[in-house]
Amino acid sequence: MTEEHMPTVTTITAIIDETPTVKTFVFDELFNFRPGQFCMVWIPGVDEIPMAFSAANAITVMKVGDATSALFNCKAGDKIGIRGPFGNGFYPTGRVLAIGGGIGVTPLFTLAATGEVDTFILGARTAAELVFPDELAGVTDLKIATDDGTRGYHGFVTGILDQLDVTGYDTICVCGPEMMMKGILDRLVAKGIESRGQFSMHRYMKCGVGVCGSCCMDHEGLRVCRDGPVFTGDVIKDSEFAHHHRGPSGRKE
Amino acid sequence: MIKLQTPAAKIGGVSLTNHMLLAAGVLGTTAASLSRMLRLGAGGVVTKSIGPEPKDGHHGPSLIPVAGGILNAMGLPNPSKEFAEEISPLLAAQKPVVVSIFGGTPAEFAKVAEWLPTAQAFELNLSCPHAEGYGAAIGANPRVVRECTEAVKAFGRPVWVKLTPNVADIGVIGRAAEEGGADAIVAINTVKAMRISTGMRRPVLGNKFGGLSGTAVFPIAVRCVYDLYEACDIPIIGCGGISTADNVLEMMMAGASAVEIGSAVYDNVNVFSDIAEDLYAADGIPAEEIVGCAHD
């Protein structure tokens, strides 16, 4: 406990519009992270929230609440604090399939950028909300699904998954809405390969370093911030996953 | 190093499987995380503090590791009454779970205690340094400490009172708890503290100030336990910066019958079993022989 981990104060150098609801914030510090690790982003006077790295010097954010709205109001030259990297990250081996939905594509994008992903299924509600489709097409075999059919497969990412021989992959890395991840885990369980799945969980977090307990999952008490956020399918299949989560007070929602 | 006999000790009315409890506020919001810490070797666990209303806590940043410790201002986040349902299976199984509770008045403490009639024991949080109207804000007043203790003691369960070090004479507060009928005193809660981000030119915690725990406060905790041992006759649970077996022994020599460990889980979630391996031996001495032995 001798090391100090005060937030690193960074200056926003660029803000990139990715979709109508998603922006990338580039800052002037580089963080040495593993894909799937996250940071705690301090927006002064507002709050501190967990965010996946989308590059060594960037986070990619969807506007969903007070803190992200405040971040969206920031401009180049403003300062934000970064703590991290935190958590375990993805640890793929062999042939890799990645499946990302909505803003959940962010940590998987950094994995694909390293050239480690053989096939990538990218989903969004509509074509305009697809995050990083062009960048991903350049580094992996990209398959796109949109709920409204405006681009690629008309339907959910699981529809594309059903067209693939998933047993041909050694690791299936997943991040996105919990019900999407549930649909994927169910398919892996059906084939008895849930331990090949690596799922990035999101839970309400306060400390980010495994002390406060706000992100602990039922029934094993694993800490999403420290023991995760990436868990294999066999670990989460009998957990609170797809059943409930907890809010800031610890109440089940 | 001195070794202790492997114990099955009853301290402050609670049967513990060893002398080390998980301190309140650390991994204590869910029954699952408390069970995990018991599985990982804690001799008992203390829950996150439960209050009269659900609270979301302070805005972040709410916890920052600093040199030699952890600075936090969580702001007493808790699910309030719903926690009684959450924790009831553990209490029914007679697990060594101490329920930490807080309130702003004796009546509020009693209101929360009433929800948990089967609690193994209550630990009264009269010491959190960063929650307006709660914790140390009322726990520095001996009369209020006594009244809150009396109000909870009326439920017939063991009552532990956790004290703040942020007072001139902790012995006065300890005696007030004892007069109110406390079964044990827990010392200490965090030390009021703050850091400023020079890059941001503002306090780093969302609440501006908070409480310091961890190795840095261990000498403060030892001194407080030593003072309380002189001032009081009920058992003392030492808390504050304990991370090694030698720390446990030192706390006991100051006067603690057992200890609580919190911040050390940041470095090592297996801290309880690791310390137990160093602390206990079949041919060790009874703990009673060293409790308070540093006093003349």
Coordinates of C-alpha atoms in Angstrom, one line a residue:
Chain A
M1 CA 0.0 0.0 0.0
T2 CA 3.0 2.2 -0.5
E3 CA 2.1 3.3 -4.0
E4 CA 0.2 6.5 -4.5
H5 CA -2.6 6.4 -7.1
M6 CA -3.9 9.9 -7.3
P7 CA -5.8 10.5 -10.6
T8 CA -3.5 11.5 -13.5
V9 CA -4.7 14.9 -14.7
T10 CA -4.9 14.9 -18.4
T11 CA -5.9 17.6 -20.9
I12 CA -8.5 16.8 -23.6
T13 CA -6.7 17.4 -26.9
A14 CA -9.4 16.3 -29.4
I15 CA -13.1 15.2 -29.3
I16 CA -14.2 13.0 -32.2
D17 CA -17.9 12.4 -33.1
E18 CA -18.3 8.6 -33.6
T19 CA -22.1 8.4 -33.8
P20 CA -24.9 10.8 -32.9
T21 CA -24.6 9.6 -29.2
V22 CA -21.0 8.5 -29.0
K23 CA -17.8 10.6 -28.8
T24 CA -14.1 9.7 -28.4
F25 CA -12.2 11.9 -26.0
V26 CA -8.4 12.0 -26.7
F27 CA -6.1 13.1 -24.0
D28 CA -2.5 14.0 -23.6
E29 CA -1.2 11.0 -21.6
L30 CA -0.5 7.4 -22.7
F31 CA -1.7 4.5 -20.4
N32 CA -0.2 1.1 -20.8
F33 CA -3.3 -1.1 -20.7
R34 CA -4.4 -4.6 -21.8
P35 CA -7.6 -4.7 -24.0
G36 CA -10.6 -4.9 -21.7
Q37 CA -9.0 -3.1 -18.8
F38 CA -10.7 0.1 -17.8
C39 CA -10.0 3.4 -16.1
M40 CA -11.9 5.6 -13.6
V41 CA -12.6 9.0 -15.3
W42 CA -12.9 12.0 -13.0
I43 CA -15.0 14.8 -14.3
P44 CA -14.3 17.5 -11.7
G45 CA -17.2 18.7 -9.7
V46 CA -19.5 16.0 -11.2
D47 CA -18.4 12.4 -10.5
E48 CA -16.0 9.6 -11.3
I49 CA -17.1 6.8 -13.6
P50 CA -15.6 3.6 -15.1
M51 CA -14.8 3.7 -18.8
A52 CA -13.0 1.2 -21.1
F53 CA -9.9 2.5 -22.8
S54 CA -10.4 2.8 -26.6
A55 CA -6.7 3.7 -27.1
A56 CA -3.7 4.3 -24.9
N57 CA -4.8 8.0 -24.8
A58 CA -8.5 7.8 -25.4
I59 CA -11.9 6.8 -24.1
T60 CA -15.0 6.4 -26.2
V61 CA -18.2 7.3 -24.4
M62 CA -22.0 7.0 -24.9
K63 CA -24.1 9.7 -23.4
V64 CA -26.2 7.9 -20.8
G65 CA -26.3 9.9 -17.5
D66 CA -25.1 13.0 -15.6
A67 CA -21.4 12.2 -15.7
T68 CA -21.3 11.3 -19.4
S69 CA -23.5 14.4 -20.2
A70 CA -21.0 16.5 -18.3
L71 CA -18.2 14.9 -20.3
F72 CA -20.0 15.6 -23.5
N73 CA -20.1 19.3 -22.5
C74 CA -16.3 19.3 -22.2
K75 CA -14.2 20.8 -25.0
A76 CA -10.6 20.6 -26.1
G77 CA -8.3 22.1 -23.4
D78 CA -10.5 20.9 -20.5
K79 CA -9.0 18.7 -17.9
I80 CA -10.2 15.3 -16.7
G81 CA -8.6 12.9 -14.2
I82 CA -7.7 9.3 -15.1
R83 CA -7.1 6.5 -12.6
G84 CA -6.0 3.1 -14.0
P85 CA -5.7 0.9 -15.8
F86 CA -7.8 -1.4 -13.6
G87 CA -9.2 -4.9 -13.9
N88 CA -8.0 -8.0 -15.7
G89 CA -8.8 -7.5 -19.3
F90 CA -9.3 -10.1 -22.1
Y91 CA -6.8 -13.0 -22.3
P92 CA -7.6 -14.7 -25.6
T93 CA -5.9 -17.7 -27.1
G94 CA -6.1 -19.5 -30.4
R95 CA -8.8 -18.5 -32.9
V96 CA -10.7 -15.6 -31.6
L97 CA -14.3 -14.4 -32.2
A98 CA -15.3 -11.0 -30.7
I99 CA -18.9 -9.9 -30.4
G100 CA -19.7 -6.3 -29.5
G101 CA -23.0 -4.5 -29.1
G102 CA -23.5 -0.8 -28.9
I103 CA -20.8 1.1 -26.9
G104 CA -19.7 -2.4 -25.7
V105 CA -17.6 -2.6 -28.8
T106 CA -15.0 -0.3 -27.3
P107 CA -12.8 -2.8 -25.3
L108 CA -13.1 -5.3 -28.2
F109 CA -12.0 -2.7 -30.7
T110 CA -8.7 -2.4 -28.8
L111 CA -8.4 -6.2 -28.9
A112 CA -9.0 -6.2 -32.7
A113 CA -6.6 -3.4 -33.2
T114 CA -3.8 -5.7 -32.0
G115 CA -4.7 -8.2 -34.8
E116 CA -5.8 -10.9 -32.4
V117 CA -9.4 -11.2 -33.5
D118 CA -10.2 -13.5 -36.4
T119 CA -13.9 -12.7 -36.7
F120 CA -15.8 -9.7 -35.3
I121 CA -19.6 -9.4 -35.0
L122 CA -20.6 -5.8 -34.5
G123 CA -24.1 -4.9 -33.5
A124 CA -26.1 -1.7 -33.0
R125 CA -29.7 -0.6 -33.1
T126 CA -29.2 1.2 -36.5
A127 CA -26.5 1.9 -39.0
A128 CA -25.8 5.4 -37.7
E129 CA -25.1 4.0 -34.2
L130 CA -22.4 1.5 -35.3
V131 CA -19.2 2.3 -33.5
F132 CA -15.8 1.8 -35.3
P133 CA -17.2 -0.2 -38.3
D134 CA -14.7 1.2 -40.8
E135 CA -11.7 0.8 -38.4
L136 CA -12.7 -2.8 -37.6
A137 CA -13.2 -3.7 -41.3
G138 CA -9.5 -3.0 -41.8
V139 CA -8.2 -5.3 -39.1
T140 CA -10.7 -8.3 -38.9
D141 CA -13.3 -10.2 -40.7
L142 CA -16.2 -8.0 -39.8
K143 CA -19.9 -9.0 -39.8
I144 CA -22.5 -6.4 -39.0
A145 CA -26.0 -6.7 -37.5
T146 CA -28.5 -3.9 -37.0
D147 CA -31.8 -4.2 -35.2
D148 CA -33.6 -2.3 -37.9
G149 CA -31.7 -3.8 -40.8
T150 CA -30.3 -0.5 -42.1
R151 CA -26.9 -2.2 -42.5
G152 CA -25.8 -5.8 -42.6
Y153 CA -27.8 -8.6 -41.0
H154 CA -31.4 -7.5 -40.0
G155 CA -31.6 -8.5 -36.4
F156 CA -29.4 -9.2 -33.3
V157 CA -25.8 -10.3 -33.2
T158 CA -26.9 -13.7 -32.1
G159 CA -28.6 -14.2 -35.5
I160 CA -25.1 -14.0 -37.1
L161 CA -23.7 -16.2 -34.4
D162 CA -26.2 -18.9 -35.3
Q163 CA -24.8 -18.8 -38.8
L164 CA -21.3 -19.5 -37.7
D165 CA -19.7 -22.7 -36.3
V166 CA -18.9 -21.2 -32.9
T167 CA -17.1 -24.4 -31.9
G168 CA -14.4 -23.5 -34.4
Y169 CA -13.2 -20.6 -32.1
D170 CA -11.0 -21.1 -29.0
T171 CA -12.0 -17.8 -27.4
I172 CA -15.2 -15.8 -27.7
C173 CA -14.8 -12.3 -26.3
V174 CA -18.0 -10.4 -25.6
C175 CA -19.1 -7.0 -24.4
G176 CA -22.4 -5.3 -24.7
P177 CA -25.9 -5.1 -23.2
E178 CA -26.4 -7.8 -20.6
M179 CA -29.3 -9.4 -22.4
M180 CA -27.2 -9.6 -25.6
M181 CA -24.4 -11.3 -23.6
K182 CA -27.0 -13.6 -22.1
G183 CA -28.1 -14.7 -25.5
I184 CA -24.5 -15.5 -26.4
L185 CA -23.8 -17.3 -23.2
D186 CA -26.9 -19.5 -23.6
R187 CA -25.6 -20.6 -27.0
L188 CA -22.1 -21.4 -25.6
V189 CA -23.7 -23.4 -22.7
A190 CA -25.8 -25.3 -25.2
K191 CA -22.6 -26.4 -26.9
G192 CA -20.8 -27.0 -23.6
I193 CA -18.1 -24.4 -24.4
E194 CA -19.1 -21.7 -21.9
S195 CA -15.5 -21.6 -20.5
R196 CA -14.3 -20.4 -23.9
G197 CA -16.5 -17.3 -23.5
Q198 CA -14.9 -14.2 -22.0
F199 CA -17.6 -11.7 -21.0
S200 CA -16.9 -8.1 -19.9
M201 CA -19.3 -7.3 -17.1
H202 CA -20.5 -3.8 -16.1
R203 CA -21.7 -3.0 -12.7
Y204 CA -22.0 0.2 -10.6
M205 CA -18.5 0.9 -9.3
K206 CA -17.3 3.4 -6.7
C207 CA -13.7 2.6 -5.8
G208 CA -12.4 0.7 -8.9
V209 CA -9.8 -1.1 -6.9
G210 CA -11.6 -3.9 -5.1
V211 CA -12.2 -2.4 -1.7
C212 CA -15.7 -0.9 -1.4
G213 CA -17.7 -3.8 -2.6
S214 CA -20.3 -1.9 -4.6
C215 CA -19.7 -4.0 -7.7
C216 CA -19.6 -7.4 -6.0
M217 CA -21.7 -10.1 -7.8
D218 CA -24.0 -12.7 -6.4
H219 CA -23.4 -15.5 -5.5
E220 CA -19.6 -15.8 -5.2
G221 CA -19.0 -12.2 -4.1
L222 CA -16.5 -11.6 -7.0
R223 CA -15.6 -8.0 -7.5
V224 CA -16.2 -6.8 -11.1
C225 CA -13.6 -4.1 -10.8
R226 CA -10.8 -6.2 -9.5
D227 CA -11.6 -9.9 -10.2
G228 CA -13.1 -8.8 -13.5
P229 CA -14.4 -7.0 -15.4
V230 CA -13.8 -10.0 -17.8
F231 CA -15.2 -13.3 -16.5
T232 CA -15.4 -16.6 -18.3
G233 CA -18.9 -18.0 -19.1
D234 CA -18.6 -20.8 -16.6
V235 CA -18.0 -18.3 -13.8
I236 CA -21.0 -16.1 -14.5
K237 CA -23.6 -18.6 -15.7
D238 CA -24.9 -19.3 -12.2
S239 CA -24.4 -15.7 -11.0
E240 CA -26.7 -12.7 -10.8
F241 CA -25.8 -12.2 -14.5
A242 CA -28.9 -11.5 -16.5
H243 CA -31.0 -11.5 -13.3
H244 CA -30.2 -8.4 -11.3
H245 CA -27.6 -5.7 -10.6
R246 CA -27.2 -3.2 -7.9
G247 CA -27.6 0.6 -7.8
P248 CA -25.4 3.1 -6.0
S249 CA -27.0 2.3 -2.6
G250 CA -26.5 -1.4 -3.0
R251 CA -30.2 -2.0 -3.6
K252 CA -31.0 -4.7 -6.2
E253 CA -32.5 -3.4 -9.4
Chain B
M1 CA 7.6 -14.3 16.8
I2 CA 4.9 -15.1 19.5
K3 CA 2.3 -17.6 18.3
L4 CA -1.2 -17.8 19.6
Q5 CA -3.2 -20.9 20.2
T6 CA -5.7 -21.4 17.4
P7 CA -8.8 -20.0 18.9
A8 CA -12.5 -20.3 18.9
A9 CA -13.0 -17.2 20.9
K10 CA -16.2 -15.5 22.1
I11 CA -15.4 -11.8 22.2
G12 CA -17.9 -9.1 22.9
G13 CA -20.7 -11.6 22.8
V14 CA -19.8 -13.0 19.3
S15 CA -18.3 -16.4 18.7
L16 CA -15.4 -15.9 16.2
T17 CA -13.5 -18.5 14.4
N18 CA -10.3 -16.5 14.9
H19 CA -9.2 -13.1 16.2
M20 CA -9.6 -11.2 12.9
L21 CA -12.8 -9.7 11.5
L22 CA -13.4 -7.9 8.3
A23 CA -13.9 -4.3 9.1
A24 CA -17.1 -2.4 8.3
G25 CA -17.2 -0.6 4.9
V26 CA -15.0 -3.1 3.1
L27 CA -16.7 -5.6 0.8
G28 CA -19.6 -5.6 3.1
T29 CA -22.6 -4.4 1.0
T30 CA -23.7 -7.8 -0.1
A31 CA -24.2 -11.2 1.7
A32 CA -22.2 -12.8 -1.1
S33 CA -19.1 -10.7 -0.6
L34 CA -19.3 -11.2 3.2
S35 CA -19.6 -15.0 2.7
R36 CA -16.6 -14.9 0.4
M37 CA -14.5 -13.2 3.1
L38 CA -15.6 -15.8 5.7
R39 CA -14.6 -18.5 3.2
L40 CA -11.2 -16.6 2.7
G41 CA -10.4 -16.9 6.4
A42 CA -12.0 -14.0 8.2
G43 CA -12.9 -15.1 11.8
G44 CA -16.0 -12.8 11.5
V45 CA -17.2 -10.0 9.3
V46 CA -18.8 -6.7 9.9
T47 CA -21.3 -5.4 7.3
K48 CA -21.3 -2.1 5.6
S49 CA -23.1 0.4 7.8
I50 CA -26.9 0.2 7.4
G51 CA -28.9 3.4 8.0
P52 CA -32.5 4.5 8.4
E53 CA -32.9 5.4 4.7
P54 CA -31.2 4.1 1.5
K55 CA -28.3 6.3 0.5
D56 CA -26.3 6.5 -2.7
G57 CA -23.2 8.0 -1.1
H58 CA -21.1 10.9 -2.2
H59 CA -20.1 11.6 -5.7
G60 CA -16.8 10.3 -6.9
P61 CA -13.9 10.1 -6.6
S62 CA -14.8 8.4 -3.4
L63 CA -11.7 6.3 -2.8
I64 CA -8.1 7.0 -3.6
P65 CA -5.0 4.9 -2.6
V66 CA -2.4 7.3 -1.2
A67 CA 1.0 6.7 0.2
G68 CA 0.7 4.2 3.0
G69 CA -3.1 4.1 3.1
I70 CA -6.5 4.7 1.5
L71 CA -8.4 7.9 1.5
N72 CA -12.1 7.5 1.2
A73 CA -15.4 9.4 1.4
M74 CA -18.0 6.9 0.4
G75 CA -20.8 8.7 2.2
L76 CA -22.4 5.7 3.8
P77 CA -24.0 4.2 0.7
N78 CA -26.4 1.5 1.9
P79 CA -29.7 -0.2 0.9
S80 CA -31.2 0.4 4.3
K81 CA -34.0 -2.0 5.3
E82 CA -33.6 -4.2 2.3
F83 CA -30.3 -5.4 3.8
A84 CA -32.2 -7.2 6.6
E85 CA -33.5 -9.6 4.0
E86 CA -30.2 -9.9 2.2
I87 CA -28.3 -10.8 5.4
S88 CA -30.9 -13.0 7.1
P89 CA -29.7 -16.4 5.7
L90 CA -26.2 -15.7 7.1
L91 CA -27.7 -14.7 10.5
A92 CA -29.9 -17.8 10.4
A93 CA -26.9 -20.0 9.8
Q94 CA -25.2 -18.5 12.9
K95 CA -22.3 -17.1 10.9
P96 CA -20.1 -14.6 12.8
V97 CA -21.7 -11.5 11.2
V98 CA -21.8 -8.2 13.1
V99 CA -24.2 -5.8 11.6
S100 CA -22.9 -2.2 11.5
I101 CA -25.7 0.4 11.8
F102 CA -25.8 4.1 11.8
G103 CA -28.4 6.9 12.5
G104 CA -28.5 10.5 13.4
T105 CA -30.2 10.1 16.7
P106 CA -30.7 7.3 19.3
A107 CA -34.2 6.8 17.9
E108 CA -32.8 6.2 14.4
F109 CA -30.2 3.7 15.7
A110 CA -33.1 1.9 17.4
K111 CA -35.2 2.0 14.2
V112 CA -32.5 0.2 12.2
A113 CA -31.7 -2.3 15.0
E114 CA -35.4 -3.3 15.1
W115 CA -35.1 -4.6 11.5
L116 CA -32.5 -7.1 12.5
P117 CA -33.7 -9.0 15.6
T118 CA -31.4 -11.9 14.9
A119 CA -28.2 -10.0 14.5
Q120 CA -25.2 -11.7 16.2
A121 CA -24.2 -8.2 17.4
F122 CA -24.6 -4.6 16.3
E123 CA -21.6 -2.4 15.7
L124 CA -22.7 1.3 16.1
N125 CA -21.0 3.6 13.6
L126 CA -20.5 6.6 15.7
S127 CA -17.3 7.4 13.9
C128 CA -17.5 7.9 10.1
P129 CA -15.7 11.2 9.6
H130 CA -17.4 12.4 6.4
A131 CA -21.2 12.1 6.7
E132 CA -23.0 15.2 7.9
G133 CA -25.2 14.5 10.9
Y134 CA -24.0 10.9 11.3
G135 CA -20.9 9.1 12.6
A136 CA -18.2 11.2 14.1
A137 CA -20.5 14.3 13.9
I138 CA -22.5 12.8 16.8
G139 CA -19.9 10.3 18.1
A140 CA -17.7 13.0 19.5
N141 CA -20.4 13.8 22.1
P142 CA -20.2 11.3 25.1
R143 CA -23.8 11.9 26.0
V144 CA -25.1 11.0 22.5
V145 CA -22.8 8.0 22.4
R146 CA -24.2 6.7 25.7
E147 CA -27.8 7.3 24.6
C148 CA -27.3 5.6 21.2
T149 CA -25.7 2.6 22.9
E150 CA -28.6 2.4 25.4
A151 CA -31.2 2.6 22.6
V152 CA -29.7 -0.3 20.7
K153 CA -28.8 -2.3 23.8
A154 CA -32.5 -2.4 24.6
F155 CA -32.9 -5.0 21.9
G156 CA -31.0 -7.5 24.0
R157 CA -28.2 -8.2 21.4
P158 CA -24.5 -7.6 22.0
V159 CA -23.5 -4.0 21.1
W160 CA -20.1 -2.9 19.9
V161 CA -19.4 0.8 19.6
K162 CA -16.9 2.0 16.9
L163 CA -15.2 5.1 18.0
T164 CA -13.6 8.0 16.1
P165 CA -10.0 9.0 16.7
N166 CA -10.9 12.5 15.8
V167 CA -11.4 13.6 19.4
A168 CA -9.2 15.1 22.2
D169 CA -9.7 12.2 24.6
I170 CA -11.0 8.9 23.2
G171 CA -11.1 7.4 26.7
V172 CA -14.0 9.7 27.6
I173 CA -16.0 8.4 24.6
G174 CA -15.1 4.8 25.4
R175 CA -16.4 5.2 28.9
A176 CA -19.6 6.7 27.6
A177 CA -20.2 3.6 25.5
E178 CA -19.4 1.4 28.4
E179 CA -21.9 3.3 30.6
G180 CA -24.5 2.9 27.9
G181 CA -24.1 -0.9 28.1
A182 CA -21.7 -1.7 25.3
D183 CA -20.3 -5.2 25.1
A184 CA -17.2 -4.1 23.3
I185 CA -15.5 -1.0 21.8
V186 CA -14.0 -0.9 18.3
A187 CA -11.2 1.6 17.8
I188 CA -10.6 3.2 15.4
N189 CA -12.5 4.5 12.5
T190 CA -10.7 6.5 9.8
V191 CA -8.8 9.6 10.5
K192 CA -10.2 12.8 9.0
A193 CA -8.0 13.6 6.0
M194 CA -7.8 15.2 2.6
R195 CA -5.6 15.4 -0.5
I196 CA -5.6 18.0 -3.3
S197 CA -5.0 17.3 -6.9
T198 CA -2.3 19.8 -7.8
G199 CA -3.0 19.3 -11.5
M200 CA -6.7 20.0 -11.0
R201 CA -6.2 22.6 -8.2
R202 CA -9.0 21.1 -6.2
P203 CA -9.6 18.4 -3.5
V204 CA -9.5 15.0 -5.1
L205 CA -12.4 13.5 -3.2
G206 CA -15.9 14.3 -4.4
N207 CA -16.8 15.2 -0.8
K208 CA -13.5 17.2 -0.6
F209 CA -12.5 15.5 2.7
G210 CA -12.7 12.0 3.9
G211 CA -11.1 9.4 6.1
L212 CA -7.6 7.9 6.0
S213 CA -7.2 4.2 6.7
G214 CA -4.3 1.7 6.2
T215 CA -0.8 1.4 7.4
A216 CA -0.4 5.1 7.9
V217 CA -2.9 5.2 10.8
F218 CA -1.7 2.0 12.6
P219 CA 0.3 4.0 15.2
I220 CA -2.7 6.2 15.9
A221 CA -4.9 3.1 16.3
V222 CA -2.4 1.5 18.7
R223 CA -2.3 4.6 20.8
C224 CA -6.1 4.8 20.9
V225 CA -6.5 1.2 21.9
Y226 CA -3.8 1.7 24.6
D227 CA -5.7 4.7 26.0
L228 CA -9.0 2.8 26.0
Y229 CA -7.5 -0.1 27.8
E230 CA -6.6 2.2 30.6
A231 CA -10.0 3.9 30.6
C232 CA -12.5 1.0 30.1
D233 CA -13.1 -2.5 31.4
I234 CA -15.0 -4.0 28.4
P235 CA -13.2 -5.8 25.5
I236 CA -11.6 -3.6 22.8
I237 CA -11.5 -4.6 19.1
G238 CA -8.4 -3.0 17.5
C239 CA -8.9 -1.6 14.1
G240 CA -6.7 0.6 11.8
G241 CA -3.9 -0.3 9.5
I242 CA -3.4 -3.9 10.5
S243 CA -1.8 -6.0 7.7
T244 CA 0.5 -8.5 9.4
A245 CA 0.5 -11.0 12.3
D246 CA 2.9 -8.8 14.1
N247 CA 0.4 -5.9 13.8
V248 CA -2.2 -8.2 15.4
L249 CA 0.1 -9.0 18.3
E250 CA 1.0 -5.4 18.8
M251 CA -2.7 -4.4 18.9
M252 CA -3.3 -7.1 21.4
M253 CA -0.4 -5.9 23.6
A254 CA -2.0 -2.5 23.5
G255 CA -5.2 -4.0 24.9
A256 CA -7.2 -5.4 22.0
S257 CA -9.0 -8.8 22.4
A258 CA -9.5 -9.1 18.7
V259 CA -8.9 -7.0 15.6
E260 CA -10.7 -5.8 12.5
I261 CA -8.9 -5.6 9.1
G262 CA -10.1 -3.5 6.2
S263 CA -7.7 -1.7 4.0
A264 CA -5.2 -4.6 3.8
V265 CA -7.6 -6.4 1.5
Y266 CA -6.6 -3.8 -1.2
D267 CA -3.2 -5.5 -1.4
N268 CA -4.3 -9.0 -0.6
V269 CA -7.8 -10.4 -0.6
N270 CA -6.3 -13.5 1.2
V271 CA -4.9 -11.4 4.0
F272 CA -6.9 -13.2 6.7
S273 CA -5.6 -16.7 5.9
D274 CA -2.1 -15.4 5.3
I275 CA -2.0 -13.7 8.7
A276 CA -3.5 -16.7 10.4
E277 CA -0.7 -18.9 9.0
D278 CA 1.8 -16.6 10.7
L279 CA -0.2 -16.0 13.9
Y280 CA -1.3 -19.3 15.1
A281 CA 0.4 -22.5 16.2
A282 CA -0.9 -25.6 18.1
D283 CA 1.7 -25.0 20.8
G284 CA 1.1 -21.2 20.9
I285 CA 0.1 -19.3 24.0
P286 CA -3.5 -18.3 24.9
A287 CA -4.3 -14.8 23.6
E288 CA -5.4 -13.7 27.0
E289 CA -1.8 -13.8 28.1
I290 CA -0.8 -11.0 25.8
V291 CA -3.9 -8.8 25.7
G292 CA -2.8 -5.6 27.4
C293 CA 0.6 -6.9 28.4
A294 CA 2.3 -3.7 27.3
H295 CA 0.6 -1.9 30.2
D296 CA 2.5 -1.6 33.5

